[in-house]
Short mmCIF file of C-alpha atoms in Angstrom, two decimals:
data_model
loop_
_atom_site.label_atom_id
_atom_site.label_comp_id
_atom_site.label_asym_id
_atom_site.label_seq_id
_atom_site.Cartn_x
_atom_site.Cartn_y
_atom_site.Cartn_z
CA MET A 1 -12.29 -13.92 7.61
CA GLN A 2 -13.38 -16.76 10.08
CA ASP A 3 -14.88 -18.36 13.71
CA ALA A 4 -11.61 -16.76 15.92
CA MET A 5 -11.93 -19.86 18.18
CA ASP A 6 -10.62 -21.64 16.44
CA ALA A 7 -7.21 -19.17 17.58
CA VAL A 8 -8.75 -19.89 21.18
CA ARG A 9 -9.08 -24.05 21.09
CA PHE A 10 -5.42 -23.85 20.13
CA LEU A 11 -4.18 -21.41 23.36
CA LEU A 12 -6.95 -23.77 25.87
CA ALA A 13 -5.82 -27.27 24.10
CA ASP A 14 -5.20 -29.75 26.35
CA SER A 15 -2.81 -32.16 24.89
CA PRO A 16 0.45 -31.38 22.04
CA GLU A 17 -0.89 -33.28 19.99
CA GLN A 18 -4.48 -31.21 19.74
CA ALA A 19 -2.55 -28.19 19.28
CA LEU A 20 -1.36 -29.85 16.93
CA ASP A 21 -4.16 -30.34 14.90
CA THR A 22 -5.34 -26.78 15.66
CA PHE A 23 -2.42 -25.11 14.13
CA ARG A 24 -2.38 -26.86 11.70
CA VAL A 25 -6.43 -25.70 11.01
CA LEU A 26 -5.26 -22.20 12.02
CA ASP A 27 -2.32 -22.81 9.77
CA LYS A 28 -4.45 -23.17 6.20
CA LEU A 29 -6.59 -20.62 7.08
CA ASN A 30 -4.18 -17.83 7.12
CA GLN A 31 -2.51 -19.56 3.68
CA LYS A 32 -6.08 -18.77 2.53
CA ARG A 33 -6.16 -15.35 3.49
CA ARG A 34 -3.30 -15.19 2.31
CA LYS A 35 -3.51 -16.19 -1.69
CA LYS A 36 -7.28 -14.54 -0.80
CA GLN A 37 -5.24 -11.44 0.12
CA VAL A 38 -3.03 -11.43 -3.06
CA ALA A 39 -5.25 -11.45 -6.06
CA MET A 40 -7.43 -8.56 -3.73
CA THR A 41 -4.17 -6.67 -4.01
CA GLN A 42 -3.69 -6.98 -7.22
CA GLN A 43 -6.96 -6.05 -8.24
CA ALA A 44 -6.76 -2.97 -6.36
CA VAL A 45 -2.95 -1.95 -8.37
CA LYS A 46 -4.81 -2.32 -11.35
CA LEU A 47 -7.49 -0.16 -10.57
CA ALA A 48 -5.55 2.39 -8.33
CA ALA A 49 -2.91 2.45 -10.86
CA PRO A 50 -4.40 5.04 -13.91
CA GLN A 51 -5.54 7.29 -10.40
CA ALA A 52 -1.93 7.48 -9.59
CA GLU A 53 -1.19 9.00 -12.51
CA GLN A 54 -3.42 11.93 -12.60
CA HIS A 55 -4.30 12.43 -8.87
CA GLN A 56 -3.05 12.46 -5.14
CA GLY A 57 -4.38 10.57 -3.86
CA LEU A 58 -6.65 7.07 -3.95
CA VAL A 59 -10.49 5.58 -3.61
CA VAL A 60 -10.36 1.77 -4.95
CA TYR A 61 -13.68 0.81 -5.26
CA LYS A 62 -14.29 -3.38 -5.29
CA GLU A 63 -18.10 -4.86 -3.70
CA GLU A 64 -15.54 -8.60 -3.92
CA PHE A 65 -12.74 -7.06 -1.33
CA HIS A 66 -13.25 -8.44 1.82
CA GLU A 67 -14.07 -6.18 5.09
CA GLY A 68 -11.48 -7.79 6.96
CA LEU A 69 -9.21 -7.37 3.47
CA ILE A 70 -9.02 -4.00 2.95
CA GLY A 71 -6.70 -2.25 5.91
CA ILE A 72 -4.08 -5.15 4.58
CA ILE A 73 -4.76 -3.91 0.91
CA ALA A 74 -4.46 -0.09 1.47
CA SER A 75 -1.44 -0.69 3.97
CA ARG A 76 -0.13 -2.35 0.09
CA LEU A 77 -1.19 0.37 -1.96
CA VAL A 78 0.65 3.35 0.03
CA ASP A 79 3.63 1.17 0.16
CA GLN A 80 3.76 1.19 -4.08
CA PHE A 81 2.02 5.09 -4.61
CA ALA A 82 2.67 6.58 -1.27
CA LEU A 83 -0.46 8.63 -1.50
CA PRO A 84 -2.91 8.34 0.80
CA THR A 85 -5.65 6.20 -0.46
CA ILE A 86 -8.73 4.48 1.06
CA VAL A 87 -10.23 1.23 -0.22
CA VAL A 88 -13.84 0.69 -0.49
CA THR A 89 -15.93 -2.68 -0.49
CA LYS A 90 -20.10 -2.57 -0.10
CA GLY A 91 -21.66 -3.08 3.25
CA THR A 92 -25.47 -3.58 4.04
CA SER A 93 -28.53 -1.38 3.40
CA GLY A 94 -26.37 0.12 0.77
CA ILE A 95 -23.92 0.93 2.69
CA LEU A 96 -19.77 2.20 1.38
CA LYS A 97 -17.42 0.73 4.41
CA SER A 98 -13.44 1.85 3.56
CA SER A 99 -10.29 1.78 5.95
CA CYS A 100 -8.06 4.35 5.29
CA ARG A 101 -4.34 4.64 5.18
CA SER A 102 -1.54 7.27 4.83
CA ARG A 103 2.27 8.03 5.37
CA ASN A 104 2.14 11.71 5.14
CA VAL A 105 -0.85 13.12 5.63
CA ASN A 106 -3.71 13.38 8.16
CA LEU A 107 -6.63 10.98 7.14
CA LEU A 108 -8.91 13.04 9.20
CA GLU A 109 -7.92 16.39 8.51
CA LEU A 110 -8.93 15.52 4.66
CA LEU A 111 -12.11 12.95 5.90
CA GLN A 112 -12.80 16.26 7.82
CA GLN A 113 -13.30 18.08 3.46
CA CYS A 114 -15.87 15.40 3.01
CA ALA A 115 -18.03 14.99 6.32
CA GLY A 116 -21.01 16.33 4.14
CA VAL A 117 -21.32 12.74 2.75
CA LEU A 118 -19.89 10.36 5.43
CA GLU A 119 -22.09 8.80 7.45
CA LYS A 120 -19.58 8.70 10.10
CA PHE A 121 -15.61 8.21 9.83
CA GLY A 122 -13.12 8.12 12.69
CA GLY A 123 -9.58 6.94 13.60
CA HIS A 124 -5.88 8.64 14.07
CA ALA A 125 -3.98 10.18 11.60
CA ASN A 126 -2.61 7.54 9.30
CA ALA A 127 -5.34 4.77 9.22
CA ALA A 128 -8.89 5.74 9.62
CA GLY A 129 -12.44 4.45 8.40
CA CYS A 130 -15.95 5.61 6.87
CA SER A 131 -18.97 4.30 5.54
CA PHE A 132 -21.19 6.68 3.04
CA LYS A 133 -24.00 5.32 0.62
CA GLU A 134 -23.29 4.03 -1.95
CA GLU A 135 -25.08 7.32 -4.48
CA ASN A 136 -21.95 8.92 -2.89
CA LEU A 137 -19.25 6.53 -4.06
CA GLU A 138 -18.37 8.85 -7.03
CA LEU A 139 -18.92 11.94 -5.03
CA PHE A 140 -17.03 11.18 -2.65
CA ARG A 141 -13.91 10.22 -4.54
CA GLU A 142 -14.25 13.67 -5.69
CA LYS A 143 -14.37 15.20 -2.51
CA PHE A 144 -11.34 13.11 -2.05
CA HIS A 145 -9.45 13.55 -4.70
CA GLN A 146 -9.69 17.85 -3.53
CA ALA A 147 -8.30 17.23 -0.71
CA CYS A 148 -5.81 15.98 -1.01
CA LEU A 149 -4.69 17.61 -3.67
CA GLN A 150 -4.88 21.14 -1.41
CA ALA A 151 -2.90 19.11 1.41
CA ALA A 152 0.32 20.06 2.48
CA PRO A 153 2.20 16.47 3.28
CA ALA A 154 3.36 16.49 7.05
CA THR A 155 6.88 18.16 7.32
CA ASP A 156 7.51 17.41 11.27
CA GLY A 157 11.90 16.93 10.44
CA LYS A 158 11.96 13.71 10.73
CA LYS A 159 15.08 11.50 8.47
CA VAL A 160 14.33 8.79 6.42
CA GLN A 161 15.87 5.71 8.31
CA ALA A 162 17.40 2.86 6.11
CA ASP A 163 17.03 -0.09 6.99
CA LEU A 164 20.65 -1.53 4.60
CA GLU A 165 22.70 -0.31 1.75
CA VAL A 166 22.15 -2.33 -0.89
CA ASN A 167 23.58 -1.80 -4.81
CA LEU A 168 20.69 -2.32 -7.49
CA GLU A 169 22.09 -6.18 -8.76
CA MET A 170 20.31 -7.29 -5.13
CA LEU A 171 17.21 -6.47 -5.17
CA ASN A 172 15.60 -9.73 -7.29
CA PHE A 173 12.47 -11.64 -7.45
CA GLU A 174 13.60 -13.46 -4.58
CA LEU A 175 14.15 -11.15 -2.79
CA LEU A 176 10.78 -9.71 -2.58
CA ASP A 177 10.01 -13.53 -1.82
CA ARG A 178 11.47 -13.30 1.64
CA LEU A 179 10.80 -9.43 2.62
CA LYS A 180 6.33 -11.07 2.06
CA ASP A 181 7.69 -13.17 4.97
CA LEU A 182 7.99 -10.00 7.21
CA GLU A 183 4.23 -9.45 6.45
CA PRO A 184 1.81 -8.06 7.59
CA HIS A 185 2.97 -4.04 7.49
CA GLY A 186 1.57 -1.46 9.93
CA GLN A 187 3.28 1.12 12.46
CA ALA A 188 4.96 -1.96 14.14
CA ASN A 189 6.09 -3.42 11.78
CA ARG A 190 6.72 -0.67 9.24
CA LYS A 191 7.99 -2.14 5.71
CA PRO A 192 12.42 -2.39 5.59
CA VAL A 193 13.73 0.78 3.27
CA PHE A 194 16.73 0.67 2.23
CA VAL A 195 19.49 3.07 0.09
CA VAL A 196 21.95 3.09 -2.89
CA LYS A 197 24.39 5.73 -3.38
CA ASN A 198 25.84 7.68 -5.77
CA ILE A 199 24.10 6.66 -9.07
CA PRO A 200 23.17 8.39 -11.75
CA LEU A 201 19.30 8.27 -13.28
CA PRO A 202 18.84 8.22 -16.56
CA GLU A 203 16.03 9.92 -18.81
CA THR A 204 12.61 10.31 -16.43
CA ILE A 205 9.55 8.96 -17.85
CA PRO A 206 6.66 11.34 -17.89
CA MET A 207 3.41 10.65 -16.19
CA GLN A 208 0.50 12.71 -14.99
CA GLY A 209 0.49 15.08 -12.31
CA LYS A 210 3.49 15.75 -10.80
CA HIS A 211 5.00 11.80 -9.74
CA LEU A 212 8.66 11.14 -11.13
CA LYS A 213 9.71 7.82 -13.01
CA TRP A 214 12.43 6.15 -14.09
CA GLY A 215 13.33 2.93 -16.23
CA LEU A 216 16.01 0.54 -14.53
CA GLY A 217 16.00 -1.96 -16.90
CA ALA A 218 13.41 -3.99 -18.61
CA ASP A 219 11.58 -5.55 -15.13
CA MET A 220 12.80 -2.72 -12.47
CA GLU A 221 11.35 0.78 -12.66
CA MET A 222 11.58 3.93 -9.55
CA VAL A 223 9.03 5.93 -8.86
CA TYR A 224 8.47 9.11 -6.98
CA TRP A 225 4.91 9.88 -6.15
CA ASN A 226 4.96 13.66 -5.75
CA GLY A 227 8.67 13.63 -6.56
CA ALA A 228 8.46 17.38 -9.40
CA GLY A 229 10.73 20.12 -8.35
CA ARG A 230 11.90 17.89 -5.06
CA VAL A 231 14.97 16.15 -6.89
CA PRO A 232 18.34 18.31 -6.17
CA GLU A 233 20.32 19.42 -8.80
CA GLY A 234 22.98 16.71 -9.54
CA GLU A 235 24.75 13.80 -11.52
CA VAL A 236 24.93 10.77 -8.98
CA PHE A 237 22.28 10.28 -6.63
CA ASP A 238 22.06 8.53 -2.81
CA ILE A 239 18.55 7.04 -3.23
CA ALA A 240 15.88 5.38 0.69
CA PHE A 241 13.39 3.88 -1.49
CA THR A 242 10.82 0.21 -0.85
CA LEU A 243 10.24 -2.34 -2.37
CA SER A 244 7.46 -3.59 -3.61
CA THR A 245 6.38 -7.04 -6.75
CA ASN A 246 3.79 -4.21 -9.86
CA ASN A 247 1.40 -5.82 -11.89
CA PHE A 248 0.38 -4.08 -14.01
CA ARG A 249 -1.35 -5.18 -17.21
CA GLY A 250 0.13 -8.37 -16.75
CA LYS A 251 3.14 -6.90 -16.54
CA GLU A 252 4.87 -8.24 -12.76
CA THR A 253 8.02 -5.66 -12.31
CA ARG A 254 10.56 -4.97 -9.48
CA GLN A 255 9.76 -1.05 -8.21
CA LEU A 256 11.20 0.99 -5.84
CA THR A 257 9.29 3.95 -4.42
CA ILE A 258 11.26 5.94 -2.99
CA GLN A 259 11.48 8.09 0.65
CA ALA A 260 14.24 10.11 0.45
CA ILE A 261 16.84 11.49 -2.36
CA SER A 262 19.35 13.41 -1.97
CA SER A 263 22.67 14.00 -4.10
#
């Protein structure tokens, strides 16, 4: 989002004083970037939520999204909705640029099915990018949704590795604020996974598609994207999940996104 020379000046500083001055500049820029990132992510969540209730993948477009942040925003949406996600912004000459993220569905296979409307695409199974003409946005979104519907999540036999066993009372907003210090997340720095054990599930809140949702209190909810038919029989459950904040229609809630569940 800024000239990289400030970072170079910091590394090549001739004195501690010069390094400190440059560091302060970099710190201000980073704070500005994080504020923009938070605001854009909140906007993206509002755009993504209706799609998540009806489709198996997300294509979120906003002209004002900064090209340098769309990859991070896409990762945040994957963390929250656990669906293949493409965040799109406006490029030049009528071309839209995007950043794509996925956790358990091969992105390149999805994009290959949309190749007819793409100008170019590339990357790997979990992170990719593509570009297409602005006039093809809705057609691309339709093709991507269809590709996601037909795709089967990868079954590589891996077990979910939980970082910490907790109880629901520990999952407060203070913890969420502290978790932000661990960002940004990616392949080399995955989002923390928590586990709660021996808890009953309240009545399921209906959602469209194959998704499941439960209310856990006034401002806490748990979602299981594509979870229909995947909850084992039982009265109490062990649940592995990631934790995030969901800002939707002006209401902030703590959201647990299920990664694995057993009885």
